[in-house]
Short mmCIF file of C-alpha atoms and ligand atoms in Angstrom, two decimals:
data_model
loop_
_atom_site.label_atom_id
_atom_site.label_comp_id
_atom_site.label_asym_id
_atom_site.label_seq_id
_atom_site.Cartn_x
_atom_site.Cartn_y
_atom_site.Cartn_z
CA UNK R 163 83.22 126.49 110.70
CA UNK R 164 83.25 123.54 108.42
CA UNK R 165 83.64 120.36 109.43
CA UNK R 166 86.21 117.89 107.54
CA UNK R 167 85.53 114.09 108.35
CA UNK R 168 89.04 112.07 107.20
CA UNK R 169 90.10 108.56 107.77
CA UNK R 170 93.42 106.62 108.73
CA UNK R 171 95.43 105.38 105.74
CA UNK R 172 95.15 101.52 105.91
CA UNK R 173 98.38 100.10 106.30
CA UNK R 174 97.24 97.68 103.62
CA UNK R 175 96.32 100.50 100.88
CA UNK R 176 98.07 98.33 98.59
CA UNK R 177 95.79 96.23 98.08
CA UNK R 178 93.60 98.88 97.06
CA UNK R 179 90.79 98.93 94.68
CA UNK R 180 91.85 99.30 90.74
CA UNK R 181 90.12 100.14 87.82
CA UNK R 182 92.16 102.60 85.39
CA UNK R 183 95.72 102.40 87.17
CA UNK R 184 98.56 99.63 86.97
CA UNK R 185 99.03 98.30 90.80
CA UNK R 186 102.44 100.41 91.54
CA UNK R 187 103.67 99.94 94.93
CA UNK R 188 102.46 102.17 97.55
CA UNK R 189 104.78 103.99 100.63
CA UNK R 190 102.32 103.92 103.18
CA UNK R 191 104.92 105.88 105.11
CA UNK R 192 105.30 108.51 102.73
CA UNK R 193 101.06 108.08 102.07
CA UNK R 194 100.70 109.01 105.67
CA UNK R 195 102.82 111.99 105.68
CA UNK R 196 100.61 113.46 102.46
CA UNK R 197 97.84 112.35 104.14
CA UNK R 198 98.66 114.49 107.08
CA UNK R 199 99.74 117.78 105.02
CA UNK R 200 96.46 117.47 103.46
CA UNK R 201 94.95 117.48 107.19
CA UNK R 202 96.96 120.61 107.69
CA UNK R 203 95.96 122.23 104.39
CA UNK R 204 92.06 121.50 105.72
CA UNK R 205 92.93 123.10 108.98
CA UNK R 206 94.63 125.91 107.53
CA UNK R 207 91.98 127.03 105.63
CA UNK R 208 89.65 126.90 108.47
CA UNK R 209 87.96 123.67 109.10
CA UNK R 210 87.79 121.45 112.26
CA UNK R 211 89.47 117.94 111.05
CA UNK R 212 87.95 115.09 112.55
CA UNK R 213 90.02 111.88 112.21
CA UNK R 214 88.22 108.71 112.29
CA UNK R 215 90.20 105.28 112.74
CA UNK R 216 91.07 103.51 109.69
CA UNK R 217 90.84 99.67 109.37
CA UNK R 218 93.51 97.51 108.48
CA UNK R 219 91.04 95.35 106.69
CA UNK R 220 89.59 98.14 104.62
CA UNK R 221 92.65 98.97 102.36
CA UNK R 222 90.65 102.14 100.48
CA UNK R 223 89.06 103.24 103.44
CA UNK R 224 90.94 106.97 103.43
CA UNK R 225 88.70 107.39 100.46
CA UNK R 226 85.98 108.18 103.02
CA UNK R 227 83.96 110.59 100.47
CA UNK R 228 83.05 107.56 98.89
CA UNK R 229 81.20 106.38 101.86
CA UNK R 230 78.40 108.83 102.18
CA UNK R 231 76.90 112.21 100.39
CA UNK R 232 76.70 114.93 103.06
CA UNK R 233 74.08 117.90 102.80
CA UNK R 234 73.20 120.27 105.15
CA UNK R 235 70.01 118.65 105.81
CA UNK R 236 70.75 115.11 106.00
CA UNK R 237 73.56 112.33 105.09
CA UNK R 238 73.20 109.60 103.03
CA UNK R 239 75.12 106.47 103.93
CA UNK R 240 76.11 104.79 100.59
CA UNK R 241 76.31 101.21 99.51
CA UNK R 242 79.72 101.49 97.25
CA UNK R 243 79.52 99.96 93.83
CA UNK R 244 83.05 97.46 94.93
CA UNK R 245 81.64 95.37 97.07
CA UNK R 246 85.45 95.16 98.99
CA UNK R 247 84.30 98.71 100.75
CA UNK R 248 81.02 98.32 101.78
CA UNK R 249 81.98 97.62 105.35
CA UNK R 250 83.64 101.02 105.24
CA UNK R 251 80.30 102.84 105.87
CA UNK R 252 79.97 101.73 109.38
CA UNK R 253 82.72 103.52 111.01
CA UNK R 254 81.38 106.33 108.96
CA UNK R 255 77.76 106.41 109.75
CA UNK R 256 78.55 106.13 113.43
CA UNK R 257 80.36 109.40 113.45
CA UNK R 258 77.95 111.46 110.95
CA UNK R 259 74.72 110.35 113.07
CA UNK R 260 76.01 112.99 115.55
CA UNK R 261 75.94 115.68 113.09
CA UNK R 262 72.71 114.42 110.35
CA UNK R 263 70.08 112.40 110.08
CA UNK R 264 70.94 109.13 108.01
CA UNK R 265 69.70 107.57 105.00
CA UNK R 266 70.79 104.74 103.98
CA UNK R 267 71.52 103.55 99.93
CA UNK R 268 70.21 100.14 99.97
CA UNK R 269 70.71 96.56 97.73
CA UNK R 270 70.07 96.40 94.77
CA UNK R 271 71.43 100.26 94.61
CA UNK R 272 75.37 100.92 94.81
CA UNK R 273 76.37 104.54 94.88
CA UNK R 274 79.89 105.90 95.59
CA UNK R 275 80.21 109.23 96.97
CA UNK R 276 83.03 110.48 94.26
CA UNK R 277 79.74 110.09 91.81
CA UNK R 278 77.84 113.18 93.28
CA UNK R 279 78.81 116.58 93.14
CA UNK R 280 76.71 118.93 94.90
CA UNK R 281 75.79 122.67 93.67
CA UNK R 282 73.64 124.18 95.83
CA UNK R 283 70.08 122.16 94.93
CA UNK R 284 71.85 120.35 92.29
CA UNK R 285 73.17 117.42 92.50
CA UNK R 286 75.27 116.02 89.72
CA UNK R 287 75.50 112.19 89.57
CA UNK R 288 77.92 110.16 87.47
CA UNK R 289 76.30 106.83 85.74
CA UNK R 290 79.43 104.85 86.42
CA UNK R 291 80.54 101.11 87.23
CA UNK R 292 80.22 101.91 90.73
CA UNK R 293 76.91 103.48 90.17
CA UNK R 294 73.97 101.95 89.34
CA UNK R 295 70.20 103.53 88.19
CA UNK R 296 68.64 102.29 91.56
CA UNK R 297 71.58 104.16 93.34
CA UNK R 298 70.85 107.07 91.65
CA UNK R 299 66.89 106.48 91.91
CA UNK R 300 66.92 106.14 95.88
CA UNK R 301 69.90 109.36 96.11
CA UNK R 302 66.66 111.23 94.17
CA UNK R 303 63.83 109.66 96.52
CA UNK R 304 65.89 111.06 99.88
CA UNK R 305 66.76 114.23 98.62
CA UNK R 306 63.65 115.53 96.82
CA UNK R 307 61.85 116.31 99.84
CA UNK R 308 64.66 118.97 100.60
CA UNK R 309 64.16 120.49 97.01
CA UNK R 310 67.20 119.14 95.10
CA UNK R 311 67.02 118.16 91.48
CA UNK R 312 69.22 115.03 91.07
CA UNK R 313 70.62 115.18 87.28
CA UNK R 314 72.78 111.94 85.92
CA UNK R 315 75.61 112.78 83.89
CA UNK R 316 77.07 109.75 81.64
CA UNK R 317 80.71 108.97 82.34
CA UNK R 318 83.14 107.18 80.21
CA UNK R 319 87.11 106.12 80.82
CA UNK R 320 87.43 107.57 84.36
CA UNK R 321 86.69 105.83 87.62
CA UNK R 322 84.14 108.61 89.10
CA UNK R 323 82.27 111.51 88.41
CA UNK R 324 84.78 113.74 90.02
CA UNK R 325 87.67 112.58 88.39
CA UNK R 326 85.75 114.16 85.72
CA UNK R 327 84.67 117.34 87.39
CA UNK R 328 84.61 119.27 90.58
CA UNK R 329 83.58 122.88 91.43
CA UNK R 330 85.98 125.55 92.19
CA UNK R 331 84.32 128.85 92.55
CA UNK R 332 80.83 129.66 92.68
CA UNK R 333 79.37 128.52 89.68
CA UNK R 334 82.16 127.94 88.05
CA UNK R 335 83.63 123.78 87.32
CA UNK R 336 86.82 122.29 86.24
CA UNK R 337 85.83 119.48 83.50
CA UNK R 338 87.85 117.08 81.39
CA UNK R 339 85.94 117.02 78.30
CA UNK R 340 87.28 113.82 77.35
CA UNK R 341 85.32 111.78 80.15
CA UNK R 342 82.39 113.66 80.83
CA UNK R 343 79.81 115.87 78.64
CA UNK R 344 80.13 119.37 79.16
CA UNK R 345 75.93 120.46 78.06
CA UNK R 346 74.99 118.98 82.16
CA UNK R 347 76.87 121.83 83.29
CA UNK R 348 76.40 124.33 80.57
CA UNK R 349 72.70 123.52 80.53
CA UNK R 350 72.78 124.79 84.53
CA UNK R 351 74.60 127.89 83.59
CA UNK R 352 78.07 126.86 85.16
CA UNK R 353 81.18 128.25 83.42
CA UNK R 354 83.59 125.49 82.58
CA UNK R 355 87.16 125.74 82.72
CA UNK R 356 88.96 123.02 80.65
CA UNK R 357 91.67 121.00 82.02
CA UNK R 358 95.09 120.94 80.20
CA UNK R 359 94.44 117.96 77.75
CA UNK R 360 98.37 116.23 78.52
CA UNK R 361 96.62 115.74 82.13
CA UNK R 362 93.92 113.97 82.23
CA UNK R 363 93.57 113.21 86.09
CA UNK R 364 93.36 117.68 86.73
CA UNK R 365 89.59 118.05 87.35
CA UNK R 366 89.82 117.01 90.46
CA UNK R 367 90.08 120.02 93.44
CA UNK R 368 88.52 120.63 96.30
CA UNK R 369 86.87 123.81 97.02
CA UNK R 370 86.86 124.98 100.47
CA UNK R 371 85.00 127.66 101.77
CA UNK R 372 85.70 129.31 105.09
CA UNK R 373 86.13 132.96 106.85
CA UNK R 374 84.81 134.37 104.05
CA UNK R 375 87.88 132.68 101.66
CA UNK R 376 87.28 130.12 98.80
CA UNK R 377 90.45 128.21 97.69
CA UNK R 378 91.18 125.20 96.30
CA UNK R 379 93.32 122.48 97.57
CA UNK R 380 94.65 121.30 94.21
CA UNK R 381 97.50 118.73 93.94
CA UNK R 382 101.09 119.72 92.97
CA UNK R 383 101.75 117.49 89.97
CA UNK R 384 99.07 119.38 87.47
CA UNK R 385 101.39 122.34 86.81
CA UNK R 386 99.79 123.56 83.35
CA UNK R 387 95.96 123.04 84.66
CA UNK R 388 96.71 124.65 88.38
CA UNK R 389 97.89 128.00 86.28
CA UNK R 390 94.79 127.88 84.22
CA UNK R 391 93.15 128.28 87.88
CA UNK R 392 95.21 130.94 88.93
CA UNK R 393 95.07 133.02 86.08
CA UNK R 394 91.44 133.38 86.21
CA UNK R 395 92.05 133.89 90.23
CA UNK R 396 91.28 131.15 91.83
CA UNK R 397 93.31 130.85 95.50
CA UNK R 398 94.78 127.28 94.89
CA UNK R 399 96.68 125.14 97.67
CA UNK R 400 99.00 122.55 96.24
CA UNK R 401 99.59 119.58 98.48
CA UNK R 402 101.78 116.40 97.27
CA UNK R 403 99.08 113.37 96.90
CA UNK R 404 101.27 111.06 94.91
CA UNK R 405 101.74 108.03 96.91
CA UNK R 406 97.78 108.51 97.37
CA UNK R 407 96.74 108.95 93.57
CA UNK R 408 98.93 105.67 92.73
CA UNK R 409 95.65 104.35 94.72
CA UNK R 410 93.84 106.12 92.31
CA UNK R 411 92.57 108.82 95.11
CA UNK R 412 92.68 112.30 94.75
CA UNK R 413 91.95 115.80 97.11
CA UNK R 414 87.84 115.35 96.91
CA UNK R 415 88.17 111.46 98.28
CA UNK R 416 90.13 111.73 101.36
CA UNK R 417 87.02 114.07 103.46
CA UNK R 418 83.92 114.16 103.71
CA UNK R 419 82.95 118.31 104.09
CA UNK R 420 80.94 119.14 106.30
CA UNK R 421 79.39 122.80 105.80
CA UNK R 422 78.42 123.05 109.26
CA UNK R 423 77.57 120.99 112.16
CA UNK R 424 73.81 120.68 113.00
CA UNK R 425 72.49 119.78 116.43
CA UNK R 426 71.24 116.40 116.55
CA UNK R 427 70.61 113.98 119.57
CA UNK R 428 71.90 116.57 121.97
CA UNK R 429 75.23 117.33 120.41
CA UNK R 430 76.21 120.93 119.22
CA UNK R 431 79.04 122.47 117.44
CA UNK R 432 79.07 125.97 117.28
CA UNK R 433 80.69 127.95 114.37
C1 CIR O 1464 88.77 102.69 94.69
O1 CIR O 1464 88.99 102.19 93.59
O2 CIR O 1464 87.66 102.64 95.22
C2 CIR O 1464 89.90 103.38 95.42
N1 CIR O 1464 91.13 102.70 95.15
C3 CIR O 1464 90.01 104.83 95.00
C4 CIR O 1464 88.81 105.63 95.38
C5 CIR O 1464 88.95 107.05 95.05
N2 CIR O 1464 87.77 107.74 95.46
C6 CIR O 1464 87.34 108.87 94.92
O3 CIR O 1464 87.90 109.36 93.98
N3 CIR O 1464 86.23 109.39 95.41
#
């Protein structure tokens, strides 16, 4: 059973983080109920959700993906490129050390975990404001050992690499052209399924796989890209993330995913 890591929305979210958005304000009520819908879409589709505590000094900190890149055979704590959310990776790394061994991204690097999309032994990283070469450099040093080929991927008028791009089926990626070169992905033999050009923010799902099922939990307001999906037959689950994307989050941020839990220091999960 996979394992989905999420975090308390901050009852300061907003005071967020912004790079591409206008500050709008933010119903942390109504932020809280999406947040929990998306906690029951995780659970629906088969994974145990683990809720960590948020901090009320740590206005992004339900964007946990950002905090650390999990494989299956170790986790790397990052350092995030805004340097208001690097405290955010301690409540993080004390929860994954029970399920991975930890690496950590260290100064002068900054990597954010919504740069790196993992396929398998690739791993796709986005060469962003919030990530720099020696982030990408010491992601490549801690995961070559385990046989994955880190490949960077030039980004341009989005905030991360998966606001770009995100996998939904085997093999198979949603990409907005307009931010992102498609040859990465066509040069690893992915088939690429363009977003609807009136909206830009669509590339981001996130694929679940469980009991045998992939689907996608997609959010609602992406009407014209979510039938492109289903019409090639993708299983998409919409869920209501607006109060959350006015923070500029989207499905991939709020969890950390995963696969399966691994012993470590005693503790076992078993799937
Ligand atoms: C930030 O700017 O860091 C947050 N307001 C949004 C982070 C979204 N994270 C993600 O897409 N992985």
């Amino acid at each position: 059973m996979p394992i989905a890591i999420t975090r308390d929305i901050s009852p300061n979210m907003g005071d967020c983080e912004l790079t591409h958005l206008n500050r709008e304000s933010i119903d942390t009520d109504e932020a809280t109920l999406q947040h929990m819908t998306y906690e029951m879409a995780l659970d629906g589709l088969g994974c145990e959700v683990i809720r960590i505590p948020g901090e009320p000094t740590h206005p992004d900190s339900v964007f946990i993906e950002d905090t650390a890149v999990v494989l299956d055979e170790l986790a790397i704590i990052t350092r995030p490129g805004a340097p208001s959310r690097r405290e955010e990776t301690k409540g993080v790394a004390t929860i994954l050390k029970n399920y991975r061994e930890l690496s950590q991204i260290k100064d002068p690097g900054t990597l954010d975990g919504g740069d790196v999309l993992v396929c398998d032994k690739m791993i796709f990283v986005g060469q962003t404001a919030r990530t720099n070469e020696a982030g990408i450099q010491q992601l490549q040093e801690y995961t070559a050992p385990h046989n994955y080929r880190v490949i960077p991927v030039p980004v341009d008028g989005c905030l991360h690499l998966k606001s770009a791009v995100t996998l939904v089926a085997d093999g198979m990626v949603l990409l907005n052209p307009a931010w992102i070169p498609m040859e990465p992905f066509t040069n690893a033999h992915f088939s690429i399924i363009e977003i609807d050009p009136t909206e830009p923010y669509a590339a981001n799902g996130l694929l679940i796989e469980a009991r045998d099922i992939a689907n996608v939990i997609y959010p609602e307001n992406f009407p014209k890209t979510q039938q492109r999906l289903a019409k090639i037959g993708i299983s998409v689950l919409t869920v209501d993330m607006s109060e959350l994307q006015k923070a500029e989050g989207a499905v991939t941020c709020c969890s950390l995913i995963l696969k399966s839990a691994i012993k470590n220091e005693g503790i076992t999960r078993v799937e």
